[in-house]
Coordinates of C-alpha atoms and ligand atoms in Angstrom, one line a residue:
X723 CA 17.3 -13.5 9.6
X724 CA 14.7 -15.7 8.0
X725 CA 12.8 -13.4 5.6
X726 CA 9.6 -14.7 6.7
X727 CA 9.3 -13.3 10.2
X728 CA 9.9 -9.9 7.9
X729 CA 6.9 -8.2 5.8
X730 CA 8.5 -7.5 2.7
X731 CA 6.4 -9.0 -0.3
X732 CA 3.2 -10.4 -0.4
X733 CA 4.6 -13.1 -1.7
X734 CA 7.0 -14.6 0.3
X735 CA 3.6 -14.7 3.0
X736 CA 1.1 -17.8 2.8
X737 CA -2.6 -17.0 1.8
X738 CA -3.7 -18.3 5.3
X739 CA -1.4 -15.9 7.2
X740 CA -2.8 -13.0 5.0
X741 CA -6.4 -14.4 6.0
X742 CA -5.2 -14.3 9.5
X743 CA -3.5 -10.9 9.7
X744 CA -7.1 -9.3 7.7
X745 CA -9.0 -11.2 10.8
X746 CA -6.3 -9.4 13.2
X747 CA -6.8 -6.5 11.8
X748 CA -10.6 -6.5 12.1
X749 CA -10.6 -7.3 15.7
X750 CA -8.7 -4.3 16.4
X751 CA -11.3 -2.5 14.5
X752 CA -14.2 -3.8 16.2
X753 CA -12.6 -3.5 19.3
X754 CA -12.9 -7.3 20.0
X755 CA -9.1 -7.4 20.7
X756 CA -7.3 -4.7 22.9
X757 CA -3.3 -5.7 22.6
X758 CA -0.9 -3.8 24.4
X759 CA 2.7 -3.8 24.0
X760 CA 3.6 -1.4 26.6
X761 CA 5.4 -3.9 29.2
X762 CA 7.7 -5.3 26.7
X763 CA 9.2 -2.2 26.1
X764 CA 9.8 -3.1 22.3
X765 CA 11.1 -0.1 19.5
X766 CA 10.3 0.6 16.2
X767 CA 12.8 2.1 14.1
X768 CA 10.9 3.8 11.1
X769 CA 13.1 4.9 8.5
X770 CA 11.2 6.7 5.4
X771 CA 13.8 7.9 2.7
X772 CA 11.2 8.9 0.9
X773 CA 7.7 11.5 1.3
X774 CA 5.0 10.1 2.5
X775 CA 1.8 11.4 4.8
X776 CA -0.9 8.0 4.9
X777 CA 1.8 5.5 5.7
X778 CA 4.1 7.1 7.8
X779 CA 1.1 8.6 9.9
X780 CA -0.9 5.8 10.4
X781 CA 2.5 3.2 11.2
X782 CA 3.1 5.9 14.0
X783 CA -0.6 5.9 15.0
X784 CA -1.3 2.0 15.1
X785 CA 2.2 1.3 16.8
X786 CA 1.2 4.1 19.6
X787 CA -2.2 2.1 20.2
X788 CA -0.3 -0.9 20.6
X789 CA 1.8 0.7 23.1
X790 CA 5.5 0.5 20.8
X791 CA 7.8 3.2 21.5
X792 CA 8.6 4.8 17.9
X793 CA 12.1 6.5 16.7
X794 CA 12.0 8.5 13.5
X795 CA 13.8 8.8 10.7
X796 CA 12.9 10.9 7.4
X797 CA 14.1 12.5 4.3
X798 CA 17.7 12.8 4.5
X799 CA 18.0 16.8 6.1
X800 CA 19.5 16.9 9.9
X801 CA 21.5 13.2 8.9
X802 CA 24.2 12.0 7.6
X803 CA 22.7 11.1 4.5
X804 CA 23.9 14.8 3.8
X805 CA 27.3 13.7 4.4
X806 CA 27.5 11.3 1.9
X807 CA 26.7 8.3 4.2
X808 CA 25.1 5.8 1.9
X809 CA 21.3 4.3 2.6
X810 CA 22.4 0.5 3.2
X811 CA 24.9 2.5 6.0
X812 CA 22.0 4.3 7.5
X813 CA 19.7 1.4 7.7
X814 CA 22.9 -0.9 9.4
X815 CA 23.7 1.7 12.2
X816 CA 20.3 2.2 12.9
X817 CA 19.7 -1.7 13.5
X818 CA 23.0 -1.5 15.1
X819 CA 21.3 0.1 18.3
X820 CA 19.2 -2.4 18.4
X821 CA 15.5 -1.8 18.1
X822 CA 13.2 -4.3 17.6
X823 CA 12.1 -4.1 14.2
X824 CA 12.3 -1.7 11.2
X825 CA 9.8 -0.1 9.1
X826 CA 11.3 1.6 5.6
X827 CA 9.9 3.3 3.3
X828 CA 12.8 3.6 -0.1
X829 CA 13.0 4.0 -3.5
X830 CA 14.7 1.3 -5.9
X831 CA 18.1 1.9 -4.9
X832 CA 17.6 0.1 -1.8
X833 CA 17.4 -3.9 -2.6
X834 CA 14.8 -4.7 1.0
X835 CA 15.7 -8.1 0.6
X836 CA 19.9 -7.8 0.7
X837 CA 19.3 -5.5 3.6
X838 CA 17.0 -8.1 5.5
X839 CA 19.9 -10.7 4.9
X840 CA 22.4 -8.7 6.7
X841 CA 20.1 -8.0 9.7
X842 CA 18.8 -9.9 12.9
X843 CA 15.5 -7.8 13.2
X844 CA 12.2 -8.1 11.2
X845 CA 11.7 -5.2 8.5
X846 CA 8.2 -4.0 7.3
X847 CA 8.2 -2.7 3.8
X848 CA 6.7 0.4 3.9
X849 CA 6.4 1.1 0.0
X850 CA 9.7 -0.1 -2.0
X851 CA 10.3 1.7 -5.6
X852 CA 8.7 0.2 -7.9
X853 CA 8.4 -3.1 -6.3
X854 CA 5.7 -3.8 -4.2
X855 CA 3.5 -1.6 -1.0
X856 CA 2.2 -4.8 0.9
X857 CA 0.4 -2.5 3.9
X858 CA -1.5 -0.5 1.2
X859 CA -2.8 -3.2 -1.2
X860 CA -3.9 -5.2 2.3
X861 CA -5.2 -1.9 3.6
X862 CA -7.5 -1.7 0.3
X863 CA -8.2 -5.7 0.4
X864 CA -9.4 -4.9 4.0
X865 CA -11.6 -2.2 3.1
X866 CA -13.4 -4.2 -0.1
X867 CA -14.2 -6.9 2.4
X868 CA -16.1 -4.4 4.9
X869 CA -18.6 -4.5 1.4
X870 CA -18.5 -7.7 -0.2
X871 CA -17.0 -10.7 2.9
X872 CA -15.1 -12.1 -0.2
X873 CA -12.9 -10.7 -2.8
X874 CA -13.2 -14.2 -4.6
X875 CA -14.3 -13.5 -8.2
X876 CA -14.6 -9.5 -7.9
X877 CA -13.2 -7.5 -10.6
X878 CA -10.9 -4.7 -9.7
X879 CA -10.0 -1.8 -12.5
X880 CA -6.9 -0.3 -11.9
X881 CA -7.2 2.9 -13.9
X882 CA -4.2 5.3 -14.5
X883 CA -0.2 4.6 -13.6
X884 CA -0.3 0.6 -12.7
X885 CA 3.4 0.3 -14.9
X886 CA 5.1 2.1 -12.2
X887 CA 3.5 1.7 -9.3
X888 CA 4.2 -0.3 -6.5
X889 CA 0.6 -0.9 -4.5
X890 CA -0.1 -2.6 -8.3
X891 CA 2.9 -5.2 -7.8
X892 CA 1.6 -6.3 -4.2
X893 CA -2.1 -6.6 -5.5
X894 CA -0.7 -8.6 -8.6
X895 CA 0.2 -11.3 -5.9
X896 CA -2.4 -10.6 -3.6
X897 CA -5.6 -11.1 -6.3
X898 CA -4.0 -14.4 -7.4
X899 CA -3.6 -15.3 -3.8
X900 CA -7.1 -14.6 -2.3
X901 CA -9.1 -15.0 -6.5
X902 CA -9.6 -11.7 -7.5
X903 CA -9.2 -10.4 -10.7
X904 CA -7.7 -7.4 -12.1
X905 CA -7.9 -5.2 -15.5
X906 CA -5.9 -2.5 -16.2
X907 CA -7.2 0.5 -18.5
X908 CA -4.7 4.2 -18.6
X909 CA -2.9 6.0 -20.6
X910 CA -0.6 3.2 -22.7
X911 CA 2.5 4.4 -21.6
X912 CA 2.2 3.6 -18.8
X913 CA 0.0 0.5 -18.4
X914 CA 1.7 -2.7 -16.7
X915 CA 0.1 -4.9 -19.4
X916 CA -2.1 -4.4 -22.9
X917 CA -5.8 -3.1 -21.7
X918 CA -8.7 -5.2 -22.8
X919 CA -10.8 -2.0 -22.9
X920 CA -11.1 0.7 -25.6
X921 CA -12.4 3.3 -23.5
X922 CA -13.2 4.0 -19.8
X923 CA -16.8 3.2 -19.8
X924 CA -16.3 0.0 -21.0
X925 CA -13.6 -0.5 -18.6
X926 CA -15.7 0.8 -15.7
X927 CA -18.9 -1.3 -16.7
X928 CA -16.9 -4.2 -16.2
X929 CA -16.0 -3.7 -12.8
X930 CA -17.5 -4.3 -9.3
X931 CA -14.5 -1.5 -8.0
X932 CA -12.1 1.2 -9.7
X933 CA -8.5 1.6 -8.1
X934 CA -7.8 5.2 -9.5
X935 CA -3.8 6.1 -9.3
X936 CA -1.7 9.0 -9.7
X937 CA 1.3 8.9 -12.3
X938 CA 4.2 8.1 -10.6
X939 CA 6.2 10.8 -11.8
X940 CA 9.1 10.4 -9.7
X941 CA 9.6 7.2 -11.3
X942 CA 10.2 7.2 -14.8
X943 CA 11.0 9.8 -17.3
X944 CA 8.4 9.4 -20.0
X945 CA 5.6 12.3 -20.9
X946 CA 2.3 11.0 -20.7
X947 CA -0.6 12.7 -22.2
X948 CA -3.0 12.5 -19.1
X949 CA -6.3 13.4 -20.6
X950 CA -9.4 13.7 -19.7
X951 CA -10.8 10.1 -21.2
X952 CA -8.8 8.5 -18.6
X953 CA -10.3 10.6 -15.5
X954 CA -12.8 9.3 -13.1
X955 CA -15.8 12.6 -13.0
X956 CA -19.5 12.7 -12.5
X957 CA -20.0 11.9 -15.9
X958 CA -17.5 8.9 -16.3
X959 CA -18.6 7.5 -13.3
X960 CA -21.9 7.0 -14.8
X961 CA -20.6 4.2 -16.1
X962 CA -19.7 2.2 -12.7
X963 CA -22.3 0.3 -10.9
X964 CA -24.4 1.7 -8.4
X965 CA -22.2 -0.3 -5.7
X966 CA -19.2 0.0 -7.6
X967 CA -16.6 1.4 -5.2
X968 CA -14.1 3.6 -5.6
X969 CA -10.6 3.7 -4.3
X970 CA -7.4 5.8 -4.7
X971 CA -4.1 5.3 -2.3
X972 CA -3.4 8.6 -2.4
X973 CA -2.3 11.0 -2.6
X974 CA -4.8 12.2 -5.5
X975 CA -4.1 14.6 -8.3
X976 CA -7.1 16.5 -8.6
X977 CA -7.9 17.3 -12.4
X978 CA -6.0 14.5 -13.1
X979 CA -7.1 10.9 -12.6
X980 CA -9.9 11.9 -10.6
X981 CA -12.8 15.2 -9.9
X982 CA -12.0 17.5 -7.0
X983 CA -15.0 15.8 -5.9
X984 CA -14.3 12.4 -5.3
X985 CA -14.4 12.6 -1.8
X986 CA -18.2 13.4 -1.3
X987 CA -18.9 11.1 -4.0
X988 CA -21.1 7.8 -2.0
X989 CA -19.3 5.2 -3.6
X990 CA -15.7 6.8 -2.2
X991 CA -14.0 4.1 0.1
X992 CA -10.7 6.3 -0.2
X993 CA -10.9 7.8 3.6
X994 CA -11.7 4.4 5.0
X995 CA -8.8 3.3 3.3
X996 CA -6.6 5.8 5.2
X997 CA -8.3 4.9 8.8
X998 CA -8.1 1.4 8.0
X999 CA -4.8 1.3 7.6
X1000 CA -4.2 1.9 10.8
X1001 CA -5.9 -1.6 11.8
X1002 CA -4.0 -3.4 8.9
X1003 CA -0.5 -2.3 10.0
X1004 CA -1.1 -2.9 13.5
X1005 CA -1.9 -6.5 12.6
X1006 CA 1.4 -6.5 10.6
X1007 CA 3.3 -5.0 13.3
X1008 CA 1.9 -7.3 15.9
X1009 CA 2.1 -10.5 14.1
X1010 CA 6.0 -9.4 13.6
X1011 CA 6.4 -8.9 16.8
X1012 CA 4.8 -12.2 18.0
X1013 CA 7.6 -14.4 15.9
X1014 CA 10.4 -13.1 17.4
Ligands
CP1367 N1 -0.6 5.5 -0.1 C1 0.5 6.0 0.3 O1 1.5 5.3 0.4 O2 0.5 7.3 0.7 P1 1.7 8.1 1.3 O3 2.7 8.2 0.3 O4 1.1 9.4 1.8 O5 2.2 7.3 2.5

């Protein structure tokens, strides 16, 4: 199947059909747009390999409002995962019955794009090792425009684990796609490139919005020293503009890279993230599901 009916990476997708599928998204949110999928009888067959609370819920929740059936998948307990069946033989026979589309969630041992070459249904990437988590950097694009129209020219700090993580790999693509730019400041172990910063409040004064992200330790082996001078708190956030915003993907390590706080603190986009990810991934599913 031609990859680009699929959602894999952002950047196999055009900057205008990004533009168009954050427009999409917004209508669904404002209400201005009330699709329903009901009397097509298309299904979803959502496959997570891996844990997950945010993405898995709100895939389930937006393709219920656009009135998809859903069949389940997760973990590998109760399948034949446990008998030694392999992931690439799991994600075939599931496609082999013939839903309409697939949403997986897997770690690096599943290559996305060799599996969408052997199928003849779209799949939506629903975080991919260390490779990219399209929904969740779109979902987070999405909620910076609610504040600012434009991302063009901001300056977005991604504090913390951005070696390893994949929401960083989608926004890599996505800031040079839509002209936003991107510092990294974290422990040095585990930043994807050399920080300009010497210390967080430097790092935080130069930024219009801190991306806070938990270590990814199911991905790498190495011992980081987490301390506190890479932590947002009351005290470090001093440092950020009064209408610097905050965001996390979740899920947060509290005492870690952020206060137990964060949540009440005003600048805090992290909960609109979640509920606008619902919008986002609707717009991905529906836009899918329009191509085929
Ligand atoms: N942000 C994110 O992917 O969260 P989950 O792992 O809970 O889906």
């Amino acid at each position: 199947m031609n990859q680009s009916k699929s959602f894999l990476q952002i950047s196999s997708s055009e900057a205008l059909d990004l533009r168009d599928l954050l427009i999409l998204a917004q209508s669904y949110k404002s209400g201005s747009i009330n699709e329903n999928f009901k009397g097509s009888g298309k299904t979803g067959a959502f496959l997570f390999f891996e844990p997950s609370t945010r993405t898995r819920m709100s895939f389930e929740i937006a393709a219920n409002r656009l009135g998809l059936r859903v069949v389940n998948l997760e973990g590998s307990k109760g399948t034949s995962l446990e008998k030694g069946e392999t992931l690439l033989d799991t994600v075939l026979n599931v496609a082999a019955m013939k839903p309409d589309f697939l949403v997986i969630r897997c770690g690096d041992e599943l290559d996305l794009k060799a599996v969408q070459s052997k199928l003849r249904i779209p799949v939506l990437n629903a975080g991919w090792g260390k490779v990219e988590h399209p929904s969740q950097a779109l979902l987070d694009v999405f909620t910076l425009q609610e504040k600012w129209g434009d991302l063009k020219g901001k300056r977005i700090l991604i504090l913390g684990d951005s070696r390893y993580s994949r929401v960083v790999g989608s926004h890599v693509e996505l800031a040079r796609k839509l002209g936003y730019e991107i510092k990294y400041f974290g422990p040095s172990e585990v930043l994807r490139e050399a920080s300009d910063f010497k210390s967080l409040s430097q790092a935080l004064e130069w930024a219009d919005a801190v991306m806070a992200l938990r270590m990814q330790k199911e991905r790498h082996q190495d011992r980081v020293d987490y301390s506190s001078q890479f932590s947002l708190s009351p005290a470090t956030l001093k440092h950020l503009k009064p209408e610097g915003w905050i965001l996390h993907p979740g899920p947060m390590n509290y005492g870690v890279e952020v206060f137990d706080g964060i949540l009440d603190e005003p600048r805090s986009l992290i909960l609109t993230q979640v509920e606008n990810g619902v919008y986002v991934r609707m717009a991905m599913m529906a836009k899918v599901l329009k191509e085929l």
